[in-house]
């Protein structure tokens, strides 16, 4: 997938800057400069941008802030994994979801711990009431819901369903795969105290806390 | 009411044989009739830990192949008359014994002994399948180390697939000071991952090594933390409700030395 590292989008309530978290500071800086300078006068002075990032370093955020200020712009706020800030996005995504509401949905339910070396695979969605231990693999055609700690490898939408999600009470897997995307865990795993959901947004796997 | 218990771990070096020897001696000290079977054919060492190497006449493979009766192959412990060892062969390999043979042997021994403890080889191959065949209960030994816990997890899965559902856990070689400083996995982490009943937490103790070299398991030694921990496990196997002991911190050996005026 060949995406721009930096995308500037207009929305109902101002401009947004979307930054690919895999890009380096230099790349981001060059990209933003290019975008701002190719259209001088397009953005009125004092325009506030909203910075939307998946997970950027604080230093990178600060760098972008400074860069924008040099051009006489400012950052409104940086949003992090917060869908509600963008009503335009929400409208679009709910439009996408509706036709998929399938009346007949199957689900595989497992009331046990999935241990290392086990592979669970199903065309449908999978609900696991128990832990998924390191070394285990859970592969679902649909979504995966784990009522317990997930430490293994989980693959939702394994046959291409990019709308599949992965939910766990404590989501600390070695790898998350959704459809054809792969995300690996950070090298130092922190314990999360809340349930989290992983899904694809803007061509990346993002994780957000949920309540349940 | 006798019980056949297999002691297994998946990973090597976590203390299966040491645990088997200690539990065997511990149960014998409590007056039970115990037989230990070493199934690690080709890499036998349970006899060394018990200091019985020079008394071996016949072995497990001789019994399985019908050359001698079980009674003749059993080696009686020097100190505890009600503790017997059935050693295995050092020259044959694991294909010499199959699961059905061992199951039949366990059923035979079950008639006469209160506890039959089987020392399982490392790994999940044929030797493991053979060792667990006749067991009622499995004790999984692990260490607070990611690879040992990972292998224990796999072994528990394998035991489940072989329909061995009575599985218990012993966490061996704990270093309390390292657990406290966060450098070693703590007991709650391990119990959370493995999710089986824990019947023992044994600290790492140099006395385990020195006593193994002498061929006298540490279980009888009340000066040793590991010895007391093993004695507690023996109690729990016999159905007693014993709380887990609190480990004395780093300075234990220093204190011990002080106590002896060293």
CSV table of C-alpha atoms in Angstrom, one decimal:
chain,number,residue,atom,x,y,z
A,1,UNK,CA,0.0,0.0,0.0
A,2,UNK,CA,1.6,3.3,-1.1
A,3,UNK,CA,0.1,6.0,1.1
A,4,UNK,CA,1.3,9.5,1.7
A,5,UNK,CA,3.2,9.8,4.9
A,6,UNK,CA,1.3,13.0,5.7
A,7,UNK,CA,-2.3,13.7,4.6
A,8,UNK,CA,-4.1,17.0,5.1
A,9,UNK,CA,-7.8,16.7,5.1
A,10,UNK,CA,-10.5,19.3,5.4
A,11,UNK,CA,-13.4,18.5,7.7
A,12,UNK,CA,-16.5,20.3,9.2
A,13,UNK,CA,-14.5,21.8,11.9
A,14,UNK,CA,-11.1,22.6,10.4
A,15,UNK,CA,-8.2,20.8,8.9
A,16,UNK,CA,-6.7,17.6,10.1
A,17,UNK,CA,-3.2,16.3,9.6
A,18,UNK,CA,-2.9,12.6,9.5
A,19,UNK,CA,0.6,11.2,10.0
A,20,UNK,CA,1.8,7.8,9.4
A,21,UNK,CA,3.4,6.6,12.6
A,22,UNK,CA,6.1,4.6,10.7
A,23,UNK,CA,7.6,7.8,9.2
A,24,UNK,CA,10.6,9.5,10.6
A,25,UNK,CA,10.6,13.1,11.8
A,26,UNK,CA,12.7,14.1,8.8
A,27,UNK,CA,10.2,12.6,6.4
A,28,UNK,CA,7.3,14.1,8.2
A,29,UNK,CA,8.9,17.5,8.2
A,30,UNK,CA,9.8,17.4,4.5
A,31,UNK,CA,6.3,16.3,3.6
A,32,UNK,CA,4.5,18.9,5.7
A,33,UNK,CA,6.8,21.7,4.3
A,34,UNK,CA,6.1,20.5,0.8
A,35,UNK,CA,2.4,20.5,1.3
A,36,UNK,CA,2.3,23.9,2.9
A,37,UNK,CA,4.6,25.5,0.4
A,38,UNK,CA,3.0,24.2,-2.8
A,39,UNK,CA,-0.2,26.0,-1.9
A,40,UNK,CA,0.8,29.2,-0.2
A,41,UNK,CA,-2.2,31.2,0.7
A,42,UNK,CA,-4.5,28.1,0.6
A,43,UNK,CA,-4.4,27.9,4.4
A,44,UNK,CA,-5.3,31.3,6.0
A,45,UNK,CA,-2.9,32.6,8.6
A,46,UNK,CA,-3.7,31.3,12.0
A,47,UNK,CA,-5.3,28.2,10.8
A,48,UNK,CA,-5.5,25.6,13.5
A,49,UNK,CA,-4.8,22.0,12.6
A,50,UNK,CA,-5.9,19.0,14.3
A,51,UNK,CA,-3.2,16.4,14.5
A,52,UNK,CA,-4.3,12.9,14.2
A,53,UNK,CA,-1.8,10.2,14.9
A,54,UNK,CA,-1.9,6.5,15.8
A,55,UNK,CA,1.0,6.6,18.2
A,56,UNK,CA,3.6,9.2,17.7
A,57,UNK,CA,6.6,10.1,19.9
A,58,UNK,CA,6.1,13.2,21.9
A,59,UNK,CA,9.2,14.6,20.3
A,60,UNK,CA,7.7,14.1,16.8
A,61,UNK,CA,4.5,15.8,17.9
A,62,UNK,CA,6.5,18.7,19.3
A,63,UNK,CA,8.4,18.9,16.0
A,64,UNK,CA,5.3,19.1,14.0
A,65,UNK,CA,3.9,21.7,16.3
A,66,UNK,CA,7.0,23.9,15.9
A,67,UNK,CA,7.0,23.4,12.2
A,68,UNK,CA,3.4,24.6,11.9
A,69,UNK,CA,4.1,27.6,14.2
A,70,UNK,CA,6.9,28.7,11.9
A,71,UNK,CA,4.4,28.9,9.1
A,72,UNK,CA,2.0,30.9,11.3
A,73,UNK,CA,-0.3,28.0,12.1
A,74,UNK,CA,-1.0,26.2,15.3
A,75,UNK,CA,-2.1,22.8,16.5
A,76,UNK,CA,-5.6,22.7,17.9
A,77,UNK,CA,-5.2,19.5,19.7
A,78,UNK,CA,-3.8,16.1,19.0
A,79,UNK,CA,-6.4,13.5,18.9
A,80,UNK,CA,-5.4,10.0,19.7
A,81,UNK,CA,-7.7,7.1,18.7
A,82,UNK,CA,-10.8,9.1,19.3
A,83,UNK,CA,-13.4,8.6,16.7
A,84,UNK,CA,-16.0,11.0,18.0
A,85,UNK,CA,-13.9,14.0,17.2
A,86,UNK,CA,-14.6,13.5,13.5
A,87,UNK,CA,-18.3,13.4,12.8
A,88,UNK,CA,-17.5,13.2,9.1
A,89,UNK,CA,-15.6,10.0,9.6
A,90,UNK,CA,-18.3,8.5,11.7
A,91,UNK,CA,-21.0,9.1,9.1
A,92,UNK,CA,-18.8,7.4,6.5
A,93,UNK,CA,-18.0,4.4,8.6
A,94,UNK,CA,-21.5,3.8,9.7
A,95,UNK,CA,-22.5,3.8,6.1
A,96,UNK,CA,-20.0,1.1,5.4
A,97,UNK,CA,-21.1,-1.0,8.3
A,98,UNK,CA,-24.8,-1.1,7.5
A,99,UNK,CA,-24.9,-3.4,4.4
A,100,UNK,CA,-22.8,-5.9,6.3
A,101,UNK,CA,-25.3,-6.4,9.1
A,102,UNK,CA,-25.8,-10.1,8.4
A,103,UNK,CA,-28.8,-11.6,10.1
A,104,UNK,CA,-27.3,-15.1,10.3
A,105,UNK,CA,-23.9,-15.0,12.2
A,106,UNK,CA,-22.1,-18.0,13.5
A,107,UNK,CA,-19.8,-18.0,16.4
A,108,UNK,CA,-17.4,-20.6,17.8
A,109,UNK,CA,-17.4,-20.6,21.6
A,110,UNK,CA,-14.6,-22.0,23.7
A,111,UNK,CA,-14.8,-22.1,27.5
A,112,UNK,CA,-11.2,-22.9,28.3
A,113,UNK,CA,-7.6,-21.7,28.2
A,114,UNK,CA,-6.0,-21.9,24.8
A,115,UNK,CA,-2.4,-23.1,25.6
A,116,UNK,CA,0.9,-22.7,23.7
A,117,UNK,CA,1.1,-24.8,20.6
A,118,UNK,CA,-2.7,-25.0,20.1
A,119,UNK,CA,-4.2,-23.6,16.9
A,120,UNK,CA,-7.9,-22.6,16.9
A,121,UNK,CA,-9.3,-21.9,13.5
A,122,UNK,CA,-12.8,-21.1,12.4
A,123,UNK,CA,-14.6,-19.6,9.4
A,124,UNK,CA,-16.9,-17.8,11.8
A,125,UNK,CA,-16.2,-15.5,14.7
A,126,UNK,CA,-14.6,-16.9,17.8
A,127,UNK,CA,-15.5,-16.2,21.5
A,128,UNK,CA,-13.0,-17.5,24.0
A,129,UNK,CA,-14.0,-17.4,27.7
A,130,UNK,CA,-10.5,-18.0,29.1
A,131,UNK,CA,-6.9,-16.9,28.3
A,132,UNK,CA,-5.0,-17.3,25.1
A,133,UNK,CA,-1.5,-18.1,26.2
A,134,UNK,CA,1.7,-17.3,24.4
A,135,UNK,CA,2.5,-19.7,21.6
A,136,UNK,CA,-1.2,-20.3,20.8
A,137,UNK,CA,-2.8,-19.2,17.5
A,138,UNK,CA,-6.4,-18.1,17.1
A,139,UNK,CA,-7.5,-17.6,13.5
A,140,UNK,CA,-11.1,-16.5,12.7
A,141,UNK,CA,-12.8,-15.6,9.5
A,142,UNK,CA,-14.8,-13.0,11.5
A,143,UNK,CA,-14.0,-11.2,14.7
A,144,UNK,CA,-12.3,-12.5,17.9
A,145,UNK,CA,-13.5,-11.8,21.4
A,146,UNK,CA,-11.4,-13.0,24.3
A,147,UNK,CA,-12.9,-12.8,27.9
A,148,UNK,CA,-9.5,-13.1,29.5
A,149,UNK,CA,-5.9,-12.2,28.7
A,150,UNK,CA,-4.7,-12.6,25.2
A,151,UNK,CA,-0.9,-13.3,25.0
A,152,UNK,CA,-0.9,-15.4,21.8
A,153,UNK,CA,-1.2,-14.7,18.1
A,154,UNK,CA,-4.6,-13.6,17.0
A,155,UNK,CA,-5.8,-13.2,13.4
A,156,UNK,CA,-9.3,-11.8,12.7
A,157,UNK,CA,-10.8,-11.6,9.3
A,158,UNK,CA,-8.3,-14.2,8.1
A,159,UNK,CA,-10.0,-14.5,4.7
A,160,UNK,CA,-10.0,-10.8,4.0
A,161,UNK,CA,-12.7,-9.2,6.2
A,162,UNK,CA,-11.1,-5.9,7.0
A,163,UNK,CA,-14.1,-5.0,9.3
A,164,UNK,CA,-13.2,-7.7,11.7
A,165,UNK,CA,-12.2,-6.6,15.2
A,166,UNK,CA,-10.3,-8.2,18.0
A,167,UNK,CA,-11.4,-7.6,21.6
A,168,UNK,CA,-9.8,-8.8,24.8
A,169,UNK,CA,-10.0,-8.0,28.5
A,170,UNK,CA,-6.2,-7.7,28.5
A,171,UNK,CA,-4.9,-7.4,25.0
A,172,UNK,CA,-1.2,-8.2,25.1
A,173,UNK,CA,-0.6,-10.5,22.1
A,174,UNK,CA,2.6,-11.3,20.4
A,175,UNK,CA,1.0,-10.3,17.1
A,176,UNK,CA,-2.3,-9.0,15.9
A,177,UNK,CA,-3.4,-9.7,12.4
A,178,UNK,CA,-6.5,-8.3,10.8
A,179,UNK,CA,-7.3,-9.3,7.2
A,180,UNK,CA,-3.9,-8.7,5.5
A,181,UNK,CA,-2.4,-6.4,8.0
A,182,UNK,CA,0.0,-7.4,10.7
A,183,UNK,CA,1.0,-5.5,13.9
A,184,UNK,CA,3.4,-6.8,16.4
A,185,UNK,CA,3.6,-6.0,20.1
A,186,UNK,CA,6.0,-3.4,21.4
A,187,UNK,CA,9.2,-5.0,22.7
A,188,UNK,CA,8.4,-4.1,26.2
A,189,UNK,CA,4.8,-5.1,26.9
A,190,UNK,CA,2.9,-3.2,29.5
A,191,UNK,CA,0.0,-4.6,31.3
A,192,UNK,CA,-3.3,-3.0,30.4
A,193,UNK,CA,-6.0,-2.6,33.0
A,194,UNK,CA,-8.9,-2.2,30.6
A,195,UNK,CA,-10.5,-4.1,27.8
A,196,UNK,CA,-9.2,-3.1,24.3
A,197,UNK,CA,-10.3,-3.4,20.8
A,198,UNK,CA,-8.1,-3.7,17.7
A,199,UNK,CA,-9.4,-2.8,14.3
A,200,UNK,CA,-8.3,-1.4,11.0
A,201,UNK,CA,-8.6,2.4,10.5
A,202,UNK,CA,-7.0,4.3,7.6
A,203,UNK,CA,-5.0,1.3,6.6
A,204,UNK,CA,-3.5,0.6,9.9
A,205,UNK,CA,-4.3,-1.6,12.9
A,206,UNK,CA,-5.2,0.7,15.8
A,207,UNK,CA,-6.1,-0.3,19.3
A,208,UNK,CA,-8.5,1.6,21.5
A,209,UNK,CA,-9.7,1.1,25.0
A,210,UNK,CA,-13.4,0.1,25.4
A,211,UNK,CA,-15.8,-0.4,28.2
A,212,UNK,CA,-17.6,-3.5,28.8
B,1,UNK,CA,-6.3,-46.4,47.5
B,2,UNK,CA,-3.1,-45.9,45.6
B,3,UNK,CA,-2.1,-43.2,43.2
B,4,UNK,CA,0.1,-43.2,40.1
B,5,UNK,CA,1.7,-39.8,39.7
B,6,UNK,CA,3.8,-38.7,36.8
B,7,UNK,CA,6.3,-35.8,37.2
B,8,UNK,CA,6.8,-34.0,34.0
B,9,UNK,CA,7.9,-30.6,32.7
B,10,UNK,CA,8.5,-30.4,29.0
B,11,UNK,CA,11.7,-28.4,29.4
B,12,UNK,CA,14.8,-30.1,30.8
B,13,UNK,CA,16.7,-29.0,33.8
B,14,UNK,CA,13.8,-27.6,35.8
B,15,UNK,CA,14.1,-30.4,38.4
B,16,UNK,CA,11.8,-33.3,37.5
B,17,UNK,CA,14.2,-35.9,38.8
B,18,UNK,CA,15.1,-33.9,41.9
B,19,UNK,CA,11.4,-33.4,42.6
B,20,UNK,CA,10.6,-37.1,42.1
B,21,UNK,CA,13.4,-38.1,44.4
B,22,UNK,CA,12.4,-35.7,47.1
B,23,UNK,CA,8.7,-36.5,46.9
B,24,UNK,CA,9.5,-40.2,47.0
B,25,UNK,CA,11.7,-39.9,50.0
B,26,UNK,CA,9.2,-37.5,51.7
B,27,UNK,CA,6.3,-39.9,51.2
B,28,UNK,CA,8.4,-42.8,52.5
B,29,UNK,CA,9.3,-40.8,55.5
B,30,UNK,CA,5.6,-40.4,56.2
B,31,UNK,CA,5.3,-44.1,56.2
B,32,UNK,CA,3.8,-44.7,52.8
B,33,UNK,CA,4.8,-47.5,50.5
B,34,UNK,CA,6.4,-45.8,47.5
B,35,UNK,CA,7.9,-47.0,44.2
B,36,UNK,CA,9.7,-44.6,41.9
B,37,UNK,CA,10.0,-45.5,38.2
B,38,UNK,CA,12.6,-43.8,36.0
B,39,UNK,CA,11.3,-43.6,32.4
B,40,UNK,CA,14.2,-41.5,31.1
B,41,UNK,CA,15.7,-44.5,29.3
B,42,UNK,CA,19.2,-43.8,28.0
B,43,UNK,CA,19.6,-40.8,30.3
B,44,UNK,CA,18.8,-42.3,33.7
B,45,UNK,CA,19.8,-40.4,36.8
B,46,UNK,CA,17.1,-40.9,39.4
B,47,UNK,CA,19.3,-43.6,40.9
B,48,UNK,CA,22.2,-41.1,41.3
B,49,UNK,CA,20.0,-38.6,43.2
B,50,UNK,CA,19.0,-41.4,45.5
B,51,UNK,CA,22.6,-42.8,45.8
B,52,UNK,CA,21.5,-46.2,44.6
B,53,UNK,CA,23.5,-46.6,41.4
B,54,UNK,CA,25.8,-49.4,42.7
B,55,UNK,CA,22.8,-51.5,43.7
B,56,UNK,CA,21.1,-51.8,40.3
B,57,UNK,CA,20.9,-55.4,39.0
B,58,UNK,CA,18.1,-55.2,36.5
B,59,UNK,CA,16.1,-52.4,34.9
B,60,UNK,CA,12.8,-51.3,33.5
B,61,UNK,CA,13.6,-52.7,30.0
B,62,UNK,CA,14.4,-56.1,31.5
B,63,UNK,CA,11.0,-56.1,33.3
B,64,UNK,CA,9.1,-55.0,30.2
B,65,UNK,CA,10.8,-57.6,28.0
B,66,UNK,CA,10.0,-60.3,30.6
B,67,UNK,CA,13.5,-61.3,31.5
B,68,UNK,CA,12.9,-60.7,35.2
B,69,UNK,CA,10.1,-60.2,37.6
B,70,UNK,CA,9.3,-56.7,38.8
B,71,UNK,CA,10.3,-57.6,42.4
B,72,UNK,CA,13.8,-58.6,41.3
B,73,UNK,CA,14.4,-55.3,39.5
B,74,UNK,CA,13.2,-53.0,42.3
B,75,UNK,CA,16.1,-51.5,44.3
B,76,UNK,CA,15.3,-50.8,47.9
B,77,UNK,CA,16.4,-47.5,49.4
B,78,UNK,CA,19.2,-47.6,51.9
B,79,UNK,CA,17.4,-45.8,54.7
B,80,UNK,CA,13.7,-46.2,53.9
B,81,UNK,CA,12.7,-49.8,53.5
B,82,UNK,CA,9.3,-48.8,52.1
B,83,UNK,CA,10.9,-46.8,49.2
B,84,UNK,CA,11.8,-48.7,46.0
B,85,UNK,CA,13.3,-47.6,42.8
B,86,UNK,CA,12.7,-49.2,39.4
B,87,UNK,CA,15.7,-47.8,37.4
B,88,UNK,CA,15.8,-47.7,33.7
B,89,UNK,CA,18.4,-48.8,31.2
B,90,UNK,CA,21.3,-46.6,30.3
B,91,UNK,CA,22.1,-48.5,27.1
B,92,UNK,CA,18.7,-48.8,25.5
B,93,UNK,CA,16.6,-45.9,24.2
B,94,UNK,CA,13.1,-44.8,24.7
B,95,UNK,CA,11.6,-47.0,22.0
B,96,UNK,CA,12.3,-50.0,24.3
B,97,UNK,CA,9.2,-49.2,26.3
B,98,UNK,CA,5.8,-48.4,24.9
B,99,UNK,CA,2.8,-46.9,26.7
B,100,UNK,CA,0.8,-50.1,27.0
B,101,UNK,CA,3.7,-51.8,28.7
B,102,UNK,CA,4.1,-49.1,31.2
B,103,UNK,CA,0.4,-48.9,31.9
B,104,UNK,CA,0.3,-52.6,32.7
B,105,UNK,CA,3.3,-52.2,34.9
B,106,UNK,CA,1.7,-49.4,36.8
B,107,UNK,CA,-1.4,-51.4,37.4
B,108,UNK,CA,0.7,-54.2,38.7
B,109,UNK,CA,2.6,-52.0,41.1
B,110,UNK,CA,-0.6,-50.1,42.2
B,111,UNK,CA,-1.7,-53.3,44.0
B,112,UNK,CA,1.1,-53.2,46.4
B,113,UNK,CA,2.2,-49.6,46.8
B,114,UNK,CA,0.5,-46.4,48.1
B,115,UNK,CA,2.2,-44.2,45.6
B,116,UNK,CA,3.8,-44.9,42.2
B,117,UNK,CA,5.9,-41.9,41.1
B,118,UNK,CA,7.0,-41.8,37.4
B,119,UNK,CA,9.9,-39.6,36.5
B,120,UNK,CA,9.2,-38.4,32.9
B,121,UNK,CA,11.9,-37.5,30.3
B,122,UNK,CA,12.0,-34.0,28.9
B,123,UNK,CA,10.3,-33.4,25.6
B,124,UNK,CA,6.9,-34.2,24.3
B,125,UNK,CA,7.8,-37.2,22.1
B,126,UNK,CA,7.4,-40.9,22.6
B,127,UNK,CA,9.1,-41.0,26.0
B,128,UNK,CA,6.7,-38.5,27.4
B,129,UNK,CA,3.7,-40.3,25.9
B,130,UNK,CA,4.9,-43.5,27.5
B,131,UNK,CA,5.5,-42.0,30.9
B,132,UNK,CA,2.1,-40.4,31.2
B,133,UNK,CA,0.2,-43.4,30.0
B,134,UNK,CA,-0.5,-45.1,33.3
B,135,UNK,CA,-0.8,-42.0,35.5
B,136,UNK,CA,-3.9,-40.8,37.5
B,137,UNK,CA,-2.3,-37.5,38.4
B,138,UNK,CA,0.3,-35.4,36.7
B,139,UNK,CA,2.6,-32.9,38.5
B,140,UNK,CA,4.1,-30.3,36.1
B,141,UNK,CA,7.3,-28.8,37.4
B,142,UNK,CA,8.3,-25.4,36.1
B,143,UNK,CA,10.6,-22.5,36.9
B,144,UNK,CA,10.0,-18.8,37.0
B,145,UNK,CA,11.5,-18.4,33.5
B,146,UNK,CA,9.6,-17.6,30.3
B,147,UNK,CA,10.9,-20.7,28.4
B,148,UNK,CA,10.0,-23.1,31.3
B,149,UNK,CA,6.6,-21.6,31.7
B,150,UNK,CA,6.0,-21.7,27.9
B,151,UNK,CA,6.9,-25.4,27.9
B,152,UNK,CA,4.8,-26.2,30.9
B,153,UNK,CA,1.9,-24.6,29.2
B,154,UNK,CA,2.4,-26.8,26.2
B,155,UNK,CA,2.8,-29.9,28.4
B,156,UNK,CA,-0.5,-29.1,30.1
B,157,UNK,CA,-2.1,-28.9,26.7
B,158,UNK,CA,-0.7,-32.2,25.8
B,159,UNK,CA,-1.8,-33.8,29.0
B,160,UNK,CA,-5.3,-32.5,28.3
B,161,UNK,CA,-5.3,-34.1,24.9
B,162,UNK,CA,-4.3,-37.4,26.5
B,163,UNK,CA,-7.3,-37.0,28.9
B,164,UNK,CA,-5.2,-36.5,32.0
B,165,UNK,CA,-7.2,-33.8,33.7
B,166,UNK,CA,-5.8,-34.1,37.2
B,167,UNK,CA,-2.8,-31.8,36.8
B,168,UNK,CA,-0.9,-30.0,39.5
B,169,UNK,CA,1.9,-27.5,39.4
B,170,UNK,CA,5.2,-27.1,41.3
B,171,UNK,CA,7.2,-24.0,40.8
B,172,UNK,CA,10.8,-24.8,41.4
B,173,UNK,CA,14.0,-22.9,41.8
B,174,UNK,CA,12.4,-19.6,42.8
B,175,UNK,CA,14.8,-16.8,43.8
B,176,UNK,CA,12.8,-14.7,46.2
B,177,UNK,CA,15.2,-11.8,46.0
B,178,UNK,CA,14.9,-11.7,42.3
B,179,UNK,CA,11.1,-12.0,42.4
B,180,UNK,CA,11.0,-9.0,44.8
B,181,UNK,CA,13.1,-6.9,42.6
B,182,UNK,CA,10.9,-7.7,39.6
B,183,UNK,CA,13.7,-9.5,37.7
B,184,UNK,CA,11.9,-12.8,37.9
B,185,UNK,CA,8.3,-13.7,37.1
B,186,UNK,CA,6.3,-13.8,40.2
B,187,UNK,CA,4.0,-16.6,41.3
B,188,UNK,CA,0.8,-14.8,40.4
B,189,UNK,CA,2.0,-14.3,36.8
B,190,UNK,CA,2.8,-18.0,36.4
B,191,UNK,CA,-0.5,-19.1,38.0
B,192,UNK,CA,-2.4,-16.7,35.7
B,193,UNK,CA,-0.8,-18.2,32.6
B,194,UNK,CA,-0.9,-21.8,33.5
B,195,UNK,CA,-4.2,-21.7,35.4
B,196,UNK,CA,-3.8,-25.1,37.2
B,197,UNK,CA,-3.7,-25.8,40.9
B,198,UNK,CA,-0.3,-25.0,42.4
B,199,UNK,CA,0.8,-27.4,45.1
B,200,UNK,CA,4.4,-26.2,45.7
B,201,UNK,CA,6.7,-23.3,45.5
B,202,UNK,CA,10.3,-24.4,46.0
B,203,UNK,CA,13.1,-21.8,46.4
B,204,UNK,CA,16.5,-22.2,44.7
B,205,UNK,CA,18.8,-23.6,47.4
B,206,UNK,CA,22.4,-24.7,47.1
B,207,UNK,CA,21.6,-27.6,49.5
B,208,UNK,CA,19.6,-29.2,46.7
B,209,UNK,CA,22.8,-29.6,44.7
B,210,UNK,CA,25.0,-30.7,47.5
B,211,UNK,CA,22.5,-33.2,48.7
B,212,UNK,CA,22.0,-34.6,45.2
B,213,UNK,CA,25.8,-35.1,44.9
B,214,UNK,CA,25.7,-37.1,48.2
B,215,UNK,CA,22.6,-39.0,47.0
B,216,UNK,CA,20.5,-37.9,49.9
B,217,UNK,CA,17.5,-35.8,48.8
B,218,UNK,CA,17.1,-32.6,50.7
B,219,UNK,CA,13.5,-33.3,51.9
B,220,UNK,CA,14.6,-34.5,55.3
B,221,UNK,CA,16.7,-31.5,56.0
B,222,UNK,CA,14.8,-29.0,58.1
B,223,UNK,CA,17.6,-26.4,57.9
B,224,UNK,CA,17.0,-26.1,54.2
B,225,UNK,CA,14.2,-24.0,52.8
B,226,UNK,CA,13.8,-26.3,49.8
B,227,UNK,CA,13.7,-29.3,52.1
B,228,UNK,CA,10.8,-27.7,54.0
B,229,UNK,CA,9.1,-26.7,50.8
B,230,UNK,CA,9.3,-30.3,49.6
B,231,UNK,CA,8.0,-31.6,52.9
B,232,UNK,CA,5.0,-29.3,52.5
B,233,UNK,CA,4.3,-30.6,49.0
B,234,UNK,CA,4.4,-34.2,50.4
B,235,UNK,CA,1.8,-33.1,52.9
B,236,UNK,CA,-0.4,-31.6,50.2
B,237,UNK,CA,-0.2,-34.7,48.1
B,238,UNK,CA,-1.5,-36.6,51.1
B,239,UNK,CA,-4.4,-34.3,51.2
B,240,UNK,CA,-3.3,-31.9,54.0
B,241,UNK,CA,-4.1,-28.3,53.7
B,242,UNK,CA,-0.8,-26.5,54.2
B,243,UNK,CA,-0.3,-22.8,53.5
B,244,UNK,CA,2.6,-21.7,51.3
B,245,UNK,CA,5.6,-20.8,53.2
B,246,UNK,CA,7.1,-17.3,53.2
B,247,UNK,CA,10.6,-17.3,51.8
B,248,UNK,CA,13.4,-15.8,53.8
B,249,UNK,CA,15.0,-13.0,51.9
B,250,UNK,CA,18.5,-12.7,50.4
B,251,UNK,CA,20.3,-12.8,53.7
B,252,UNK,CA,19.2,-16.3,54.6
B,253,UNK,CA,22.5,-18.0,54.0
B,254,UNK,CA,24.2,-15.2,55.8
B,255,UNK,CA,21.9,-15.7,58.8
B,256,UNK,CA,22.5,-19.5,58.6
B,257,UNK,CA,26.2,-18.9,58.6
B,258,UNK,CA,25.8,-16.6,61.6
B,259,UNK,CA,23.8,-19.2,63.4
B,260,UNK,CA,26.7,-21.7,63.0
B,261,UNK,CA,29.2,-19.0,64.0
B,262,UNK,CA,30.9,-19.0,60.6
